[in-house]
């Protein structure tokens, strides 16, 4: 704590060290303990009792946050030319076919989400090492491999986000910005937890959720009661 800035130490005093808060209390505290001068993201971190090495426990899916993420999501579409116009109307920021591949050749990744048609996926194979580690490779589970690219674009723009368990069996997800306020953050968080509950593997023995924590991007950690029954 001594190594933290004065602002961090000041806001951290609002959090009782060993107390486990309700979701509503935690979200309220998160909005009050943002030490940054910018509108920080409010992040949820869930430690699960799964083994990510097991195929049926390697959780990866999407959820539509009802109030969006608070971020301007830049969406790129890699699809045949006859789909370009509808993709643009749906809000795509970058649309292309062969010209788009030339951008990838130059490692120009000026987008947050990449949508591709199933037929165009093989063409992205050579870029797996570029896109994969950055979470940009289109995936059917994420809804980014789609026949209806316009719909996929609309969903991405509206707040559809992907989450997945990492090697430490933790799921991390931003549920909005501090400026959203408690009500909108709560609606987003509940949508996420409902989605996560539905992903519980049938083969799992023992506790599904081990711990839940909330914090802003640079703020102190807040322990939360398990909201998943």
PDB file of C-alpha atoms in Angstrom:
ATOM      1  CA  UNK A   1       0.000   0.000   0.000  1.00  0.00           C
ATOM      2  CA  UNK A   2       2.860   2.413   0.812  1.00  0.00           C
ATOM      3  CA  UNK A   3       4.061   2.168  -2.785  1.00  0.00           C
ATOM      4  CA  UNK A   4       0.686   3.336  -4.089  1.00  0.00           C
ATOM      5  CA  UNK A   5      -0.097   6.977  -4.845  1.00  0.00           C
ATOM      6  CA  UNK A   6      -1.757   9.273  -2.328  1.00  0.00           C
ATOM      7  CA  UNK A   7      -5.040   9.252  -4.231  1.00  0.00           C
ATOM      8  CA  UNK A   8      -5.127   5.436  -4.218  1.00  0.00           C
ATOM      9  CA  UNK A   9      -4.374   5.277  -0.488  1.00  0.00           C
ATOM     10  CA  UNK A  10      -7.077   7.832   0.191  1.00  0.00           C
ATOM     11  CA  UNK A  11      -9.867   5.985  -1.665  1.00  0.00           C
ATOM     12  CA  UNK A  12      -8.721   2.567  -0.395  1.00  0.00           C
ATOM     13  CA  UNK A  13      -9.657   3.679   3.148  1.00  0.00           C
ATOM     14  CA  UNK A  14     -13.323   3.456   2.122  1.00  0.00           C
ATOM     15  CA  UNK A  15     -13.012  -0.333   1.770  1.00  0.00           C
ATOM     16  CA  UNK A  16     -13.125  -2.486   4.910  1.00  0.00           C
ATOM     17  CA  UNK A  17     -10.205  -4.912   4.647  1.00  0.00           C
ATOM     18  CA  UNK A  18     -11.910  -8.231   5.418  1.00  0.00           C
ATOM     19  CA  UNK A  19     -15.489  -7.351   4.512  1.00  0.00           C
ATOM     20  CA  UNK A  20     -17.291  -9.155   1.693  1.00  0.00           C
ATOM     21  CA  UNK A  21     -19.766  -6.778   0.068  1.00  0.00           C
ATOM     22  CA  UNK A  22     -22.997  -7.376  -1.816  1.00  0.00           C
ATOM     23  CA  UNK A  23     -22.879  -6.789  -5.581  1.00  0.00           C
ATOM     24  CA  UNK A  24     -24.775  -3.505  -5.235  1.00  0.00           C
ATOM     25  CA  UNK A  25     -22.488  -2.298  -2.432  1.00  0.00           C
ATOM     26  CA  UNK A  26     -19.394  -3.333  -4.397  1.00  0.00           C
ATOM     27  CA  UNK A  27     -20.423  -1.495  -7.544  1.00  0.00           C
ATOM     28  CA  UNK A  28     -21.258   1.624  -5.526  1.00  0.00           C
ATOM     29  CA  UNK A  29     -17.851   1.457  -3.849  1.00  0.00           C
ATOM     30  CA  UNK A  30     -16.120   0.966  -7.190  1.00  0.00           C
ATOM     31  CA  UNK A  31     -17.588   4.216  -8.501  1.00  0.00           C
ATOM     32  CA  UNK A  32     -16.386   5.974  -5.339  1.00  0.00           C
ATOM     33  CA  UNK A  33     -12.851   4.541  -5.321  1.00  0.00           C
ATOM     34  CA  UNK A  34     -11.601   5.407  -8.786  1.00  0.00           C
ATOM     35  CA  UNK A  35      -8.230   7.101  -8.216  1.00  0.00           C
ATOM     36  CA  UNK A  36      -7.752   7.926 -11.900  1.00  0.00           C
ATOM     37  CA  UNK A  37      -8.627  11.268 -13.450  1.00  0.00           C
ATOM     38  CA  UNK A  38     -10.263   9.549 -16.433  1.00  0.00           C
ATOM     39  CA  UNK A  39     -13.566   7.661 -16.680  1.00  0.00           C
ATOM     40  CA  UNK A  40     -12.209   4.249 -15.723  1.00  0.00           C
ATOM     41  CA  UNK A  41     -13.672   0.857 -16.555  1.00  0.00           C
ATOM     42  CA  UNK A  42     -15.332  -1.140 -13.779  1.00  0.00           C
ATOM     43  CA  UNK A  43     -13.939  -4.661 -13.916  1.00  0.00           C
ATOM     44  CA  UNK A  44     -15.269  -7.935 -12.525  1.00  0.00           C
ATOM     45  CA  UNK A  45     -12.815 -10.754 -11.767  1.00  0.00           C
ATOM     46  CA  UNK A  46     -14.248 -14.203 -11.022  1.00  0.00           C
ATOM     47  CA  UNK A  47     -12.065 -17.066  -9.811  1.00  0.00           C
ATOM     48  CA  UNK A  48     -13.674 -20.342 -10.894  1.00  0.00           C
ATOM     49  CA  UNK A  49     -13.258 -23.904  -9.694  1.00  0.00           C
ATOM     50  CA  UNK A  50     -12.860 -25.218 -13.239  1.00  0.00           C
ATOM     51  CA  UNK A  51      -9.862 -26.797 -14.926  1.00  0.00           C
ATOM     52  CA  UNK A  52      -9.324 -24.829 -18.175  1.00  0.00           C
ATOM     53  CA  UNK A  53      -7.281 -27.733 -19.575  1.00  0.00           C
ATOM     54  CA  UNK A  54     -10.467 -29.811 -19.758  1.00  0.00           C
ATOM     55  CA  UNK A  55     -12.351 -29.088 -22.987  1.00  0.00           C
ATOM     56  CA  UNK A  56     -15.777 -28.986 -21.320  1.00  0.00           C
ATOM     57  CA  UNK A  57     -14.494 -26.642 -18.594  1.00  0.00           C
ATOM     58  CA  UNK A  58     -12.642 -24.202 -20.848  1.00  0.00           C
ATOM     59  CA  UNK A  59     -15.339 -21.564 -20.678  1.00  0.00           C
ATOM     60  CA  UNK A  60     -15.614 -19.173 -23.595  1.00  0.00           C
ATOM     61  CA  UNK A  61     -18.776 -17.384 -24.675  1.00  0.00           C
ATOM     62  CA  UNK A  62     -20.395 -14.001 -25.278  1.00  0.00           C
ATOM     63  CA  UNK A  63     -22.881 -11.827 -23.460  1.00  0.00           C
ATOM     64  CA  UNK A  64     -24.771  -8.720 -24.526  1.00  0.00           C
ATOM     65  CA  UNK A  65     -24.362  -6.028 -21.881  1.00  0.00           C
ATOM     66  CA  UNK A  66     -27.695  -4.136 -21.897  1.00  0.00           C
ATOM     67  CA  UNK A  67     -25.997  -0.763 -21.421  1.00  0.00           C
ATOM     68  CA  UNK A  68     -22.979  -1.425 -23.627  1.00  0.00           C
ATOM     69  CA  UNK A  69     -19.369  -1.157 -22.523  1.00  0.00           C
ATOM     70  CA  UNK A  70     -18.896   2.597 -22.699  1.00  0.00           C
ATOM     71  CA  UNK A  71     -16.219   2.093 -25.319  1.00  0.00           C
ATOM     72  CA  UNK A  72     -16.381   2.996 -28.979  1.00  0.00           C
ATOM     73  CA  UNK A  73     -15.867  -0.458 -30.471  1.00  0.00           C
ATOM     74  CA  UNK A  74     -14.159  -0.403 -33.872  1.00  0.00           C
ATOM     75  CA  UNK A  75     -15.440  -3.288 -35.984  1.00  0.00           C
ATOM     76  CA  UNK A  76     -13.722  -4.655 -39.090  1.00  0.00           C
ATOM     77  CA  UNK A  77     -15.478  -6.922 -41.574  1.00  0.00           C
ATOM     78  CA  UNK A  78     -13.723  -9.397 -43.875  1.00  0.00           C
ATOM     79  CA  UNK A  79     -16.328 -10.569 -46.357  1.00  0.00           C
ATOM     80  CA  UNK A  80     -17.274 -10.698 -50.066  1.00  0.00           C
ATOM     81  CA  UNK A  81     -17.909  -7.397 -51.820  1.00  0.00           C
ATOM     82  CA  UNK A  82     -21.681  -7.922 -52.043  1.00  0.00           C
ATOM     83  CA  UNK A  83     -21.853  -7.733 -48.220  1.00  0.00           C
ATOM     84  CA  UNK A  84     -19.819  -4.552 -47.845  1.00  0.00           C
ATOM     85  CA  UNK A  85     -22.685  -2.085 -48.148  1.00  0.00           C
ATOM     86  CA  UNK A  86     -24.881  -3.781 -45.531  1.00  0.00           C
ATOM     87  CA  UNK A  87     -21.891  -4.051 -43.177  1.00  0.00           C
ATOM     88  CA  UNK A  88     -21.208  -0.320 -43.529  1.00  0.00           C
ATOM     89  CA  UNK A  89     -24.869   0.517 -42.867  1.00  0.00           C
ATOM     90  CA  UNK A  90     -24.720  -1.639 -39.724  1.00  0.00           C
ATOM     91  CA  UNK A  91     -21.839   0.498 -38.461  1.00  0.00           C
ATOM     92  CA  UNK A  92     -18.677  -1.338 -39.531  1.00  0.00           C
ATOM     93  CA  UNK A  93     -15.608   0.895 -39.365  1.00  0.00           C
ATOM     94  CA  UNK A  94     -13.470  -1.137 -41.771  1.00  0.00           C
ATOM     95  CA  UNK A  95     -14.795  -3.283 -44.608  1.00  0.00           C
ATOM     96  CA  UNK A  96     -12.780  -5.181 -47.180  1.00  0.00           C
ATOM     97  CA  UNK A  97     -11.685  -8.400 -48.813  1.00  0.00           C
ATOM     98  CA  UNK A  98      -8.276  -8.580 -50.535  1.00  0.00           C
ATOM     99  CA  UNK A  99      -7.501  -4.980 -49.554  1.00  0.00           C
ATOM    100  CA  UNK A 100      -8.077  -5.918 -45.924  1.00  0.00           C
ATOM    101  CA  UNK A 101      -5.519  -8.724 -46.173  1.00  0.00           C
ATOM    102  CA  UNK A 102      -2.947  -6.186 -47.357  1.00  0.00           C
ATOM    103  CA  UNK A 103      -3.556  -4.269 -44.120  1.00  0.00           C
ATOM    104  CA  UNK A 104      -2.909  -7.432 -42.132  1.00  0.00           C
ATOM    105  CA  UNK A 105       0.289  -8.003 -44.122  1.00  0.00           C
ATOM    106  CA  UNK A 106       1.451  -4.646 -42.763  1.00  0.00           C
ATOM    107  CA  UNK A 107       0.225  -5.664 -39.274  1.00  0.00           C
ATOM    108  CA  UNK A 108      -2.250  -2.766 -39.235  1.00  0.00           C
ATOM    109  CA  UNK A 109      -4.684  -3.756 -36.498  1.00  0.00           C
ATOM    110  CA  UNK A 110      -6.728  -0.606 -36.048  1.00  0.00           C
ATOM    111  CA  UNK A 111      -9.891  -2.414 -34.906  1.00  0.00           C
ATOM    112  CA  UNK A 112     -11.274  -4.066 -31.741  1.00  0.00           C
ATOM    113  CA  UNK A 113     -13.450  -6.782 -33.292  1.00  0.00           C
ATOM    114  CA  UNK A 114     -13.043  -8.685 -36.547  1.00  0.00           C
ATOM    115  CA  UNK A 115     -16.076 -10.280 -38.219  1.00  0.00           C
ATOM    116  CA  UNK A 116     -15.628 -12.748 -41.081  1.00  0.00           C
ATOM    117  CA  UNK A 117     -17.858 -15.064 -43.098  1.00  0.00           C
ATOM    118  CA  UNK A 118     -17.267 -18.839 -42.789  1.00  0.00           C
ATOM    119  CA  UNK A 119     -16.096 -18.994 -46.424  1.00  0.00           C
ATOM    120  CA  UNK A 120     -13.468 -16.319 -45.793  1.00  0.00           C
ATOM    121  CA  UNK A 121     -12.038 -17.874 -42.609  1.00  0.00           C
ATOM    122  CA  UNK A 122      -9.454 -20.078 -44.423  1.00  0.00           C
ATOM    123  CA  UNK A 123      -7.874 -16.902 -45.834  1.00  0.00           C
ATOM    124  CA  UNK A 124      -7.194 -15.727 -42.266  1.00  0.00           C
ATOM    125  CA  UNK A 125      -5.268 -18.890 -41.373  1.00  0.00           C
ATOM    126  CA  UNK A 126      -1.866 -17.387 -42.182  1.00  0.00           C
ATOM    127  CA  UNK A 127      -2.612 -14.494 -39.815  1.00  0.00           C
ATOM    128  CA  UNK A 128      -3.455 -16.688 -36.799  1.00  0.00           C
ATOM    129  CA  UNK A 129      -0.220 -15.762 -34.993  1.00  0.00           C
ATOM    130  CA  UNK A 130      -0.945 -12.083 -35.533  1.00  0.00           C
ATOM    131  CA  UNK A 131      -4.626 -12.113 -34.581  1.00  0.00           C
ATOM    132  CA  UNK A 132      -4.866 -14.993 -32.083  1.00  0.00           C
ATOM    133  CA  UNK A 133      -2.730 -13.668 -29.208  1.00  0.00           C
ATOM    134  CA  UNK A 134      -4.595 -10.345 -29.390  1.00  0.00           C
ATOM    135  CA  UNK A 135      -8.013 -12.027 -29.215  1.00  0.00           C
ATOM    136  CA  UNK A 136      -8.911 -10.760 -32.689  1.00  0.00           C
ATOM    137  CA  UNK A 137      -9.283 -14.041 -34.581  1.00  0.00           C
ATOM    138  CA  UNK A 138     -12.963 -14.519 -35.513  1.00  0.00           C
ATOM    139  CA  UNK A 139     -14.617 -17.377 -33.648  1.00  0.00           C
ATOM    140  CA  UNK A 140     -18.082 -18.975 -33.971  1.00  0.00           C
ATOM    141  CA  UNK A 141     -18.485 -19.021 -30.159  1.00  0.00           C
ATOM    142  CA  UNK A 142     -17.929 -15.283 -30.097  1.00  0.00           C
ATOM    143  CA  UNK A 143     -20.408 -14.729 -32.926  1.00  0.00           C
ATOM    144  CA  UNK A 144     -17.699 -13.186 -35.089  1.00  0.00           C
ATOM    145  CA  UNK A 145     -17.786 -15.928 -37.720  1.00  0.00           C
ATOM    146  CA  UNK A 146     -21.145 -15.135 -39.260  1.00  0.00           C
ATOM    147  CA  UNK A 147     -23.144 -15.495 -42.449  1.00  0.00           C
ATOM    148  CA  UNK A 148     -25.119 -12.370 -41.513  1.00  0.00           C
ATOM    149  CA  UNK A 149     -22.227  -9.958 -41.037  1.00  0.00           C
ATOM    150  CA  UNK A 150     -24.514  -6.935 -40.614  1.00  0.00           C
ATOM    151  CA  UNK A 151     -26.186  -8.523 -37.587  1.00  0.00           C
ATOM    152  CA  UNK A 152     -22.785  -9.450 -36.114  1.00  0.00           C
ATOM    153  CA  UNK A 153     -21.631  -5.840 -36.524  1.00  0.00           C
ATOM    154  CA  UNK A 154     -24.772  -4.473 -34.852  1.00  0.00           C
ATOM    155  CA  UNK A 155     -24.343  -6.819 -31.891  1.00  0.00           C
ATOM    156  CA  UNK A 156     -20.677  -5.895 -31.444  1.00  0.00           C
ATOM    157  CA  UNK A 157     -21.537  -2.199 -31.551  1.00  0.00           C
ATOM    158  CA  UNK A 158     -24.451  -2.658 -29.128  1.00  0.00           C
ATOM    159  CA  UNK A 159     -22.350  -4.194 -26.367  1.00  0.00           C
ATOM    160  CA  UNK A 160     -21.870  -7.863 -27.206  1.00  0.00           C
ATOM    161  CA  UNK A 161     -18.605  -8.905 -25.590  1.00  0.00           C
ATOM    162  CA  UNK A 162     -16.671 -12.128 -25.335  1.00  0.00           C
ATOM    163  CA  UNK A 163     -15.271 -13.500 -22.105  1.00  0.00           C
ATOM    164  CA  UNK A 164     -13.190 -16.577 -21.451  1.00  0.00           C
ATOM    165  CA  UNK A 165     -11.468 -18.292 -18.552  1.00  0.00           C
ATOM    166  CA  UNK A 166      -7.698 -17.819 -18.464  1.00  0.00           C
ATOM    167  CA  UNK A 167      -5.009 -20.343 -17.481  1.00  0.00           C
ATOM    168  CA  UNK A 168      -5.452 -19.414 -13.817  1.00  0.00           C
ATOM    169  CA  UNK A 169      -9.195 -20.221 -14.062  1.00  0.00           C
ATOM    170  CA  UNK A 170     -10.152 -16.537 -13.780  1.00  0.00           C
ATOM    171  CA  UNK A 171     -12.687 -14.680 -15.912  1.00  0.00           C
ATOM    172  CA  UNK A 172     -12.103 -10.938 -16.331  1.00  0.00           C
ATOM    173  CA  UNK A 173     -14.724  -8.606 -17.809  1.00  0.00           C
ATOM    174  CA  UNK A 174     -15.353  -4.878 -17.898  1.00  0.00           C
ATOM    175  CA  UNK A 175     -19.035  -4.193 -17.158  1.00  0.00           C
ATOM    176  CA  UNK A 176     -18.964  -0.494 -18.017  1.00  0.00           C
ATOM    177  CA  UNK A 177     -17.503   2.835 -16.963  1.00  0.00           C
ATOM    178  CA  UNK A 178     -17.576   4.667 -13.643  1.00  0.00           C
ATOM    179  CA  UNK A 179     -19.822   7.297 -15.283  1.00  0.00           C
ATOM    180  CA  UNK A 180     -22.534   4.666 -15.899  1.00  0.00           C
ATOM    181  CA  UNK A 181     -23.610   4.877 -12.267  1.00  0.00           C
ATOM    182  CA  UNK A 182     -24.757   2.038 -10.018  1.00  0.00           C
ATOM    183  CA  UNK A 183     -27.978   1.130 -11.840  1.00  0.00           C
ATOM    184  CA  UNK A 184     -26.498   0.619 -15.308  1.00  0.00           C
ATOM    185  CA  UNK A 185     -23.434  -1.129 -13.912  1.00  0.00           C
ATOM    186  CA  UNK A 186     -25.700  -3.429 -11.914  1.00  0.00           C
ATOM    187  CA  UNK A 187     -27.755  -4.329 -14.994  1.00  0.00           C
ATOM    188  CA  UNK A 188     -24.589  -5.145 -16.946  1.00  0.00           C
ATOM    189  CA  UNK A 189     -23.078  -7.139 -14.082  1.00  0.00           C
ATOM    190  CA  UNK A 190     -26.254  -9.172 -13.610  1.00  0.00           C
ATOM    191  CA  UNK A 191     -26.368  -9.979 -17.329  1.00  0.00           C
ATOM    192  CA  UNK A 192     -22.782 -11.225 -17.070  1.00  0.00           C
ATOM    193  CA  UNK A 193     -23.394 -13.342 -13.963  1.00  0.00           C
ATOM    194  CA  UNK A 194     -26.559 -14.859 -15.493  1.00  0.00           C
ATOM    195  CA  UNK A 195     -24.502 -15.785 -18.542  1.00  0.00           C
ATOM    196  CA  UNK A 196     -21.664 -17.197 -16.438  1.00  0.00           C
ATOM    197  CA  UNK A 197     -24.091 -19.280 -14.372  1.00  0.00           C
ATOM    198  CA  UNK A 198     -25.440 -20.839 -17.581  1.00  0.00           C
ATOM    199  CA  UNK A 199     -21.893 -21.926 -18.514  1.00  0.00           C
ATOM    200  CA  UNK A 200     -21.396 -24.130 -15.432  1.00  0.00           C
ATOM    201  CA  UNK A 201     -19.960 -27.444 -16.675  1.00  0.00           C
ATOM    202  CA  UNK A 202     -22.058 -30.503 -15.808  1.00  0.00           C
ATOM    203  CA  UNK A 203     -18.858 -32.463 -15.104  1.00  0.00           C
ATOM    204  CA  UNK A 204     -17.664 -30.024 -12.434  1.00  0.00           C
ATOM    205  CA  UNK A 205     -17.263 -31.360  -8.911  1.00  0.00           C
ATOM    206  CA  UNK A 206     -16.978 -28.858  -6.108  1.00  0.00           C
ATOM    207  CA  UNK A 207     -17.561 -25.105  -6.081  1.00  0.00           C
ATOM    208  CA  UNK A 208     -18.094 -23.367  -9.419  1.00  0.00           C
ATOM    209  CA  UNK A 209     -17.298 -19.867  -8.162  1.00  0.00           C
ATOM    210  CA  UNK A 210     -14.463 -19.533  -5.643  1.00  0.00           C
ATOM    211  CA  UNK A 211     -14.248 -15.748  -5.349  1.00  0.00           C
ATOM    212  CA  UNK A 212     -15.520 -12.535  -6.933  1.00  0.00           C
ATOM    213  CA  UNK A 213     -13.753  -9.184  -6.922  1.00  0.00           C
ATOM    214  CA  UNK A 214     -14.563  -5.792  -8.397  1.00  0.00           C
ATOM    215  CA  UNK A 215     -12.276  -2.844  -9.049  1.00  0.00           C
ATOM    216  CA  UNK A 216     -11.811   0.063 -11.403  1.00  0.00           C
ATOM    217  CA  UNK A 217      -8.895  -0.005 -13.866  1.00  0.00           C
ATOM    218  CA  UNK A 218      -6.457   1.458 -11.315  1.00  0.00           C
ATOM    219  CA  UNK A 219      -8.534   1.217  -8.166  1.00  0.00           C
ATOM    220  CA  UNK A 220      -8.398  -0.968  -5.051  1.00  0.00           C
ATOM    221  CA  UNK A 221      -9.867  -4.457  -4.899  1.00  0.00           C
ATOM    222  CA  UNK A 222     -13.359  -5.032  -3.470  1.00  0.00           C
ATOM    223  CA  UNK A 223     -14.431  -8.520  -2.371  1.00  0.00           C
ATOM    224  CA  UNK A 224     -17.945  -9.480  -3.445  1.00  0.00           C
ATOM    225  CA  UNK A 225     -20.433 -12.124  -2.329  1.00  0.00           C
ATOM    226  CA  UNK A 226     -20.938 -14.870  -4.883  1.00  0.00           C
ATOM    227  CA  UNK A 227     -24.014 -13.703  -6.885  1.00  0.00           C
ATOM    228  CA  UNK A 228     -24.386 -17.092  -8.606  1.00  0.00           C
ATOM    229  CA  UNK A 229     -26.626 -19.473  -6.678  1.00  0.00           C
TER     230      UNK A 229
END
